[in-house]
Every structure is written in C-alpha cells, then in structure tokens.
Amino acid sequence: MPNSPTPTHCPYCALQCGMNLTPAPDGTVEVGERADFPVNRGALCGKGRTAPAVLSSRVRLTSPLVRTGGTLVPATWDEALDRIAGGLARTRSEHGPDACGVFGGGGLTNEKAYTLGKFARIVLGTSQIDYNGRFCMSSAAAGGIKAFGLDRGLPFPLEDIPKSGCVILVGSNPAETMPPALRFFTELKENGGTLIVIDPRRTRTAEQADLHLMPRPGTDLALALGLLHLVVAQGRVDEEYVRERTVGWEDARAAAMAHWPEYVERITGVPVPQLRETVRLFCEPESAMVLTARGPEQQSKGTDTVSAWINLCLATGRAGRPYSGYGCLTGQGNGQGGREHGQKADQLPGYRKLDDPAARAHVAEVWGVDPDTLPGPGRSAYELLDALGTDIRSLLLMGSNPVVSAPRAAHIEERIKSLDFLAVCDVVLSETAALADVVLPVTQWAEETGTTTNLEGRVLLRRKAISPPDGIRSDLEVLHELADRLGVEKGFPTDPEEVFEELRRASAGGPADYSGITYRRLAEENGVFWPCPTEDAAEGPGPTGNTAAQPHLTADTTAQPHPTGDTAPQPHPTADTTPQPHPTADTAAHPGTPRLFLDRFAHPDGRARFVAVSHRAVAEEPDAEYPVLLTTGRVVAQYQSGAQTRRVDELNAAAPGPFVELHPRLAERLGAAEGDPVAVVSRRGRAVAPARITLGIRPDTVFMPFHWYGEGRANTLTNPALDPTSRMPEFKACAVRVEAVERQDAG
C-alpha cells in the first residue's frame, strides 16, 4: 500500500507554507501541494520544494561527535551527553551559573524554545540566554510594544493585504525572501490598490511596485518623519481618530515638523516630489498599511525607525481598522513563537517580562520552583556572544550558526574559539558546530511533531512524517538527558504535546496567551491565532495580562466593512466564505484572534501611543577612508546562514556563492568588470567576492548577501553597534571601501 501524505509545514521562513510529505519507496521524501493552507495555497519556493534533501544521510549529521586530539570523532550518545553535562557542571562549579551561556534559534519549535529557556533558568540557573531571533525583528517588537502594548508581527492575516488600498513595503524583498507571499501584493494591485516599495536597491519586489523610493541606507527614520511632516502640512491627519484612540500626538507632531521635505531629501536622497506622491497614494484610499522588514529594523536606531512608521499609521487613522495598520514581516520560521516562550534574555513564556514579579510568580508556580530562584534578565544576543571566553566560559548552542550570521563575525568566531567548552545541537555540521567540543545530531522538521507561530501570529502544527535515522535524538530528548545528568530528574518531558500542554499553562494570562490552543484544534483548524485565552468562548485574560474582559480584541469575528464601503461579509481567514464552525461542532470554542486592535489597543486604557522620535545618523558614516555604505540581505535560493540550503545541489546551482552588487559608476572608478573579484573593506575586516554590476543600486551603496562563510563572508564587515532599546545590531549600514583585486592564475 502506498504511504499516505502527511500535511505539515516548510522548515524555512516565517510563512510556514503548508505542504504534504510522502515517503517514497526509494527512501526519499516527496513534497506535494497542500492547497488548503491559506498562506501559500499550495505554492512553494525552491527552498520548500527541496527541503527534504537535507534529510539525507549524505548531508546531515548521523552520530554524536566529540573532540579528541583536536579532531571531532564519532562517539556514543552516553559519552557525548556525559561530556556536555560535565563541561557545564565544571563551569558552573568553578565560575558560577552565569558563566554558562545558552544560545537558541528562531527555527526551534515553540516546545523546544520553551524547554531551552526553562533548562537555562532551572537546571543551569543562568541568566545568560538569548537567541538569533534578536537579529531578526527585535526592533519591530520593541516599537510595537511601545505603540500598541503588544507585539505580534502582523496584527492581521496576510489575506487582508490584497483588500487594502495602499501598502508601503519598507526594506523588504518578499519576491526573494518569501516568494509565495508576493501573490498577496500582486493581488493588491489587481484589486486596484497601490504598492510602494522603499529600498536602496531595485529588487525583484521593487520591480512590481507602483512607486519605488531608493533612500540612502540608514535613513528610513528621516524618510518616515518627512512623510508625517507632509501629512500634517497637507491637513491629512485623522483628527477624530487621534483624539479618540491615541495619546502623545503633540510631541510626535512637533518632532516630525522639524523634518521638512527638502531637509529629508538631503538626508535620504529621495526627491521631494516622490515624498509628496507617497503621501497622496497612502492617504487617499480608505485603508492603507505599512509593512517593515529587516531594512529599517536592523539599524542602531531600528526601534525609533519602527516608531516613526507607526506614527504615520496612527496619524492617518491606519491602525486598528479593517485592512489597515502597521505590521512586520518576520524572517525566521519561528521567529515569532521563538521569542514568546522564554529563550530571549528578558522574557518568560507567554511573552511575560522576566523582571515582572507577577510574571515570575506565575511561571515559577507552573515550573514548581521558588520565583526567587529564577535569574534576572541577561545579555542580548551580540553582547552574549561578545562575552564568550571571558565572563561566559561554556556555551550550549541549539539551531544557530553565529560564525556566519553574527555581525563582526570574525571577532565572534574568535570569541567562540576561546571558550572552555562548546556544545552544539544541529542537523548539519555548520561552521559553528565544526568548532565545538561536542556536536549532537538532532531530528529535523519532518521527523518530529511540534508547533511554530508564523508571521501572522497563527500557531501551526508541524506533523511528523517520517522516522529519523537510527542514532538521532530530538532536542527535547537532549535537554531531558542533560537535566537528568545535572540533577533535575523531573520537569523535562520528551513528548512535544506534553511540553505544549505545560506551555499553555505557563502562557495563560500573558500577552501571548496560548492557553486555549490544543494540538487537536491546530490539526483540525489549520492553525489558531493568538491570543486565544480559553478553550471556550467565555472571555479570559486579556493581552495586557489582566483578567478584565477584552471584547474589542476579539471583535473581528463579525463581518467587517470593505474599504470601498461594501458591508458584505468578508472571507474567513481560511479564505473559505462559508461559516467556519469548530470541526467537532463545538461552536463555543474561542476563535482565536486573527485581527487585533479593531476597537482598542493592548495598553490598559485601550489607546495607542505615539512615540516622539528624531532622525540621527547611522553609527558609522562614510568618510574619506571608507566612502561607501554596505548593506546586506538575502537571495532567493539560500536561507539565513546557509547551513542547510548550501547542502542542496539545486539551490547551490542557482546561487553558488557570494557577490558584491555595485553601481556602474563605482565599478568604472575601480576598473572592475562583471565577475571580477572585488574586495570590500570595513574597520572590522575584508571580504572578497565577484562584482555584480547593476543600475539597480545607489551609486553610494554596495550590497552583499550574507549566506556564506570564508573570504566572501559579508558579516565579517558588519557593524555590531546596538539599538539602545532592542539591542539589534546595525547589519544594514556600515562604512566600507571597495577595491579591485587581481585575479589569481588558474595554473
């Protein structure tokens, strides 16, 4: 009998596209369309289609490895686990618990992220835990919490985008980073809406735009302020909305008025007529959105930049209304859920703050410990990595490759090498894993069940489709075994559903409340949007953490007017226009919250906050020695640090290595032709890659993708200057010079 397909989700980006997996007779796994999932409706990019290639024993780790005589050699599980437990225990005994560090990843399931945070704080007793999601959307999270009282990447489903009148897409290139999502922007235009793209490069996404603005990297804050200035000057402020639903407008208005159009043009390079046209296109429809991504967020002023774009939405009444609002396009597969449940330095499960006594008491009760034993907030991701080998002597790392992905990567590589002890859990031997004292091979997405939370805040169930090879264990099993060896025999189950049931209790009443979500519901309903505070329809704890009813945050279960004024019922988030009762006929089930803020925001008074911000320069401005700005990003065929995608032949054929994108004028000054090697040099190091010459980039800017190790490693160059609020490094702008390089003789 043929194997039946298992419905599950892609392991890569935050779309978490639906797919079907079917084991084939030859031992491979076939990927099939899953048209019922509304985010991708069956469409998959090349990364998703080829994802099973990494399941092959040809490319993955199949045995624990331990370092012996300077070389990693195969070992038994008991030997490897004993060595990790011994290394961590020795560090804790000799230097104290905070000398043990833990570094997680935005690709870990909710169950793994939750258990990793619990392991760090209960078993190791360390405050030193953070994860690579700090490099993803932490600035957007900080800005959203300031303005709305709650951070969820998108406060509405992706399917709302085509129904909007205008979308401003800031520093995002979904045509390459999440191709199935481009459909929503295509449908927006087909419906008569307008797409505005803001990017210093003419990307594949920018080519689809009705209007493309090309600001100088690092000037998105000034651009947003200049647009708000014009909104005020042209009398386009929604005064009634500002009065009834916000606070702080006068200070934000005063800050914006200091950024007049000509001043903003000098800073950004965007002509005043384009600024005016942007305001017209954004303000004339009844609905509009601003969506940001890493471009404006990965800056040393990323939080203020996000606040400025939110201010534009608030001033024009474009937040908390149908088909309008501010949203962030999350990058990593579980970037949203990964930071909600405890692997971030300052947070406990349910998106609770670690320094909140009530939050500590609640989670400690679930964990069965004294809240006073929980450590306080620790270092952010870059600060943690920078402290390796000095304050932090041992590190347990899961699902991350900072040797490639961290800013000032050569320095971080040296810090990792200086550790007394490093243990890595991964599916492949990444560049970071290759430096470890112990490497553990763990199960992958298709070999285990668990939940993720996509960029919409939709909690999803990834289902196990195949069994892992012999000798492979899950991260949950690893943490269970390590906890047992370190003296904590209970509290670390290996069954993901059992972990999720505990996560539900720990999140109950928190901002990210999953307590009404179950595996059964996720399987039957194609996911559930948080907050979902109860399994029934009775009101439970609201997103502010209090027990008062929050009717307005779930008010979107009724039909909402179309932006054109059409009051006909709009499609359910599943895109099925028929009623959507609970599949078990339990119509009392809490529906979850696809659309936030329709009548009130998550601050106690229900009002959104304007945040007064002003432009400031990038941390490292160009000068005579380093006259050009470098910005970084992704290409369609590779993902993040490339640890997995660089092992897939089809993807490597499409994107075999790094390159430097530069304008013809800059190339002419260097005497460089297409394909010639060029060196990009910053104050932190030097990278060499072939030139890719294009008119689609500013003459004062060069671009490098960051997926590769070696001499073309873009993050050798990037600046670790941190945002003061989010602690996000400034990946997107640093001063460099570009030099021609002599080709080496092939013989």
XYZ file of C-alpha atoms in Angstrom, residues 253-581:
329
model
C 3.872 66.045 15.714
C 6.447 68.568 16.916
C 9.287 66.119 16.225
C 8.015 65.428 12.715
C 7.640 69.111 11.864
C 11.403 69.517 12.293
C 11.861 67.247 9.244
C 10.664 69.354 6.319
C 10.725 67.795 2.833
C 13.851 69.475 1.473
C 15.800 68.552 4.604
C 14.632 64.950 4.273
C 15.630 64.904 0.614
C 19.171 65.949 1.568
C 19.377 63.156 4.159
C 17.733 60.356 2.195
C 18.328 61.235 -1.442
C 14.599 60.741 -2.129
C 13.278 63.652 -4.220
C 10.558 65.830 -2.690
C 8.063 65.039 -5.498
C 8.348 61.334 -4.598
C 7.716 62.147 -0.939
C 4.582 64.052 -1.875
C 3.389 61.288 -4.198
C 3.883 58.724 -1.437
C 1.700 60.718 0.923
C -1.002 61.101 -1.720
C -1.077 57.391 -2.572
C -1.069 56.412 1.106
C -3.726 58.842 2.310
C -6.303 58.877 -0.470
C -7.702 55.318 -0.073
C -9.910 54.435 2.882
C -7.389 51.832 4.032
C -3.610 51.512 3.949
C -0.793 49.549 5.555
C 2.894 49.929 6.362
C 4.900 46.698 6.464
C 8.537 46.732 7.555
C 11.262 44.117 7.455
C 14.946 43.935 8.225
C 15.898 47.016 6.187
C 14.640 49.638 8.663
C 14.821 47.325 11.683
C 18.451 46.134 11.580
C 19.784 49.559 12.491
C 21.219 51.093 15.629
C 18.063 53.230 15.651
C 15.711 50.477 14.441
C 13.188 50.874 17.254
C 12.839 54.609 16.642
C 12.518 53.938 12.916
C 9.676 51.489 13.505
C 8.053 54.021 15.850
C 8.190 56.660 13.116
C 6.390 54.404 10.645
C 3.805 53.503 13.288
C 3.307 57.233 13.965
C 2.485 57.676 10.280
C -0.167 54.959 10.556
C -1.641 56.410 13.745
C -1.772 59.986 12.491
C -3.715 58.898 9.420
C -6.015 56.544 11.330
C -4.463 53.479 9.704
C -4.063 51.192 12.714
C -6.716 49.004 14.284
C -9.066 49.429 11.341
C -10.028 46.894 8.670
C -7.341 46.296 6.034
C -5.119 48.920 7.641
C -2.273 49.014 10.107
C 1.384 48.524 10.818
C 2.925 45.078 10.551
C 6.326 43.415 10.475
C 7.253 40.643 8.047
C 9.066 38.206 10.331
C 12.014 36.398 8.775
C 12.796 33.145 10.601
C 10.484 30.143 10.595
C 9.505 30.509 14.247
C 10.841 33.994 14.833
C 7.507 34.975 16.378
C 6.953 31.993 18.663
C 10.651 31.636 19.370
C 10.757 34.870 21.326
C 7.411 34.441 23.040
C 8.216 31.488 25.246
C 11.422 32.082 27.109
C 14.634 31.792 25.087
C 15.058 35.557 24.954
C 17.241 37.189 27.625
C 14.489 39.226 29.262
C 11.372 37.115 28.778
C 9.403 34.265 30.268
C 6.789 32.114 28.490
C 3.690 33.907 27.238
C 5.796 36.955 26.343
C 5.996 37.864 30.019
C 8.760 40.140 31.287
C 11.371 38.427 33.402
C 11.631 41.388 35.779
C 7.863 41.433 36.480
C 7.223 39.869 39.938
C 3.746 38.663 38.950
C 5.108 37.037 35.799
C 7.886 35.341 37.746
C 5.402 34.039 40.307
C 3.068 32.642 37.655
C 5.743 30.802 35.694
C 7.531 29.611 38.832
C 4.286 28.040 40.017
C 3.911 26.172 36.722
C 7.538 25.034 36.981
C 7.240 24.113 40.647
C 10.060 26.341 41.861
C 10.506 29.358 44.113
C 10.280 32.544 41.992
C 13.273 33.926 43.887
C 15.427 31.193 42.353
C 14.778 32.415 38.812
C 17.677 34.513 37.497
C 17.068 38.004 36.189
C 17.497 39.312 32.639
C 20.763 38.524 30.902
C 22.753 39.801 27.948
C 21.293 40.285 24.482
C 22.499 38.057 21.636
C 25.505 40.031 20.409
C 26.538 41.019 23.936
C 26.332 37.377 24.991
C 28.484 36.263 22.046
C 30.953 39.061 22.693
C 31.355 37.848 26.305
C 32.299 34.295 25.320
C 35.635 33.174 26.684
C 35.676 35.891 29.355
C 32.561 36.161 31.523
C 30.904 33.204 29.786
C 33.148 30.142 29.741
C 30.846 27.392 28.404
C 28.069 27.555 25.812
C 25.194 25.268 24.825
C 24.020 26.256 21.351
C 20.922 24.990 19.513
C 19.854 25.747 15.970
C 22.096 28.715 15.204
C 25.267 29.433 13.234
C 26.669 32.737 14.567
C 30.058 32.216 12.906
C 28.234 33.211 9.706
C 25.198 35.140 10.935
C 26.528 37.423 13.690
C 27.832 40.931 12.994
C 31.605 41.389 13.202
C 31.673 37.651 12.565
C 35.441 37.157 12.585
C 35.555 38.559 16.107
C 32.671 36.336 17.212
C 34.425 33.327 15.695
C 37.467 34.111 17.842
C 35.293 34.506 20.938
C 33.739 31.086 20.275
C 37.177 29.527 19.852
C 38.224 30.976 23.225
C 35.511 29.118 25.159
C 36.457 26.499 27.691
C 33.652 24.316 26.368
C 31.160 24.451 23.458
C 28.317 22.019 22.759
C 26.170 22.324 19.633
C 22.915 20.599 18.677
C 22.242 20.750 14.940
C 21.142 18.729 11.940
C 24.286 19.512 9.926
C 27.908 20.278 10.738
C 27.642 24.051 10.447
C 30.681 26.315 10.614
C 29.903 26.917 14.289
C 29.370 23.222 15.037
C 32.771 22.482 13.500
C 34.352 24.453 16.373
C 32.524 22.550 19.117
C 33.832 20.149 21.728
C 30.658 18.066 21.349
C 28.152 18.008 18.482
C 24.803 16.259 18.826
C 22.771 15.218 15.749
C 19.107 16.045 16.269
C 15.838 15.407 14.498
C 14.545 17.693 11.785
C 11.170 19.209 10.952
C 9.835 16.175 9.048
C 10.963 13.739 11.754
C 9.194 15.271 14.735
C 5.941 16.912 15.764
C 5.821 20.397 17.210
C 4.296 23.841 16.868
C 5.509 27.036 15.274
C 3.959 30.502 15.076
C 4.101 32.150 11.696
C 4.412 35.831 10.848
C 0.649 36.343 11.213
C 0.592 35.033 14.794
C -1.028 31.826 13.529
C 0.055 28.886 15.706
C 0.603 25.819 13.498
C 1.184 22.111 13.950
C 4.141 20.588 12.153
C 3.496 16.853 11.985
C 5.992 14.019 11.981
C 6.017 12.442 8.507
C 8.967 10.033 8.711
C 11.142 8.424 11.361
C 14.672 9.756 11.850
C 17.669 7.538 11.133
C 18.923 5.348 13.923
C 21.071 7.253 16.375
C 19.285 10.589 16.024
C 17.500 12.141 19.002
C 15.284 15.192 19.413
C 16.312 18.395 21.153
C 13.699 17.627 23.818
C 15.381 14.277 24.489
C 18.758 16.020 24.700
C 17.513 18.539 27.263
C 15.800 15.768 29.255
C 19.025 13.738 29.397
C 21.168 16.747 30.300
C 18.748 17.879 33.010
C 18.815 14.370 34.495
C 22.605 14.297 34.484
C 22.728 17.725 36.113
C 20.446 16.679 38.973
C 16.954 17.668 37.753
C 15.095 14.415 37.171
C 11.605 15.785 36.510
C 10.079 18.610 34.515
C 11.665 17.973 31.125
C 9.355 15.685 29.182
C 10.342 14.398 25.753
C 6.838 14.276 24.277
C 6.165 17.572 22.438
C 2.435 17.578 23.161
C 3.132 17.179 26.876
C 5.504 20.141 26.661
C 2.879 22.165 24.798
C 0.291 21.456 27.492
C 2.684 22.932 30.060
C 3.427 25.858 27.744
C -0.324 26.564 27.594
C -0.436 26.855 31.378
C 2.702 28.973 31.520
C 1.395 31.376 28.862
C -2.091 31.714 30.374
C -2.888 35.354 31.077
C 0.248 36.609 29.361
C 0.358 38.845 26.296
C 0.976 35.797 24.047
C -1.748 33.627 25.540
C -1.856 30.120 24.047
C -3.953 28.573 26.807
C -6.972 27.964 24.557
C -4.909 26.245 21.861
C -4.535 22.465 21.694
C -2.881 20.054 19.282
C -6.354 18.814 18.359
C -7.523 22.282 17.408
C -4.362 23.008 15.444
C -4.814 19.810 13.453
C -8.490 20.458 12.771
C -8.477 24.204 12.134
C -5.327 24.844 10.082
C -3.878 26.822 12.962
C -5.184 29.220 15.607
C -4.250 32.884 16.011
C -3.091 34.006 19.435
C -4.191 35.386 21.823
C -6.567 32.515 22.436
C -7.133 32.696 26.182
C -9.633 29.890 26.678
C -10.915 26.762 25.003
C -14.450 28.110 25.141
C -15.951 31.413 24.039
C -16.063 32.960 27.525
C -13.732 35.893 27.940
C -10.469 35.067 29.602
C -7.355 37.042 30.491
C -6.676 39.799 28.026
C -3.436 40.594 26.238
C -2.426 43.099 28.891
C -2.289 40.272 31.403
C -5.283 41.368 33.484
C -8.448 39.351 33.905
C -10.823 42.009 32.641
C -12.779 41.102 29.544
C -11.169 42.199 26.291
C -14.105 42.137 23.885
C -12.606 44.523 21.363
C -9.544 42.396 20.750
C -11.717 39.549 19.535
C -14.352 41.708 17.904
C -13.160 40.695 14.457
C -15.336 37.582 14.454
C -18.109 39.647 12.881
C -18.114 40.902 9.309
C -16.014 43.994 8.728
C -16.735 46.692 6.145
C -14.728 46.520 2.946
C -12.525 49.579 2.329
C -14.828 50.527 -0.536
C -17.738 50.732 1.872
C -19.124 47.307 0.964
C -20.573 45.866 4.166
C -20.945 42.357 2.797
C -19.316 39.702 4.980
C -15.634 39.207 4.214
C -13.942 35.812 3.838
C -12.810 33.945 6.915
C -9.008 33.773 7.315
C -9.090 30.333 5.702
C -10.369 32.030 2.520
C -13.482 29.864 2.725
C -16.527 32.116 2.533
C -18.773 29.572 4.247
C -19.201 29.638 8.053
C -16.318 28.061 9.942
C -17.644 26.206 12.998
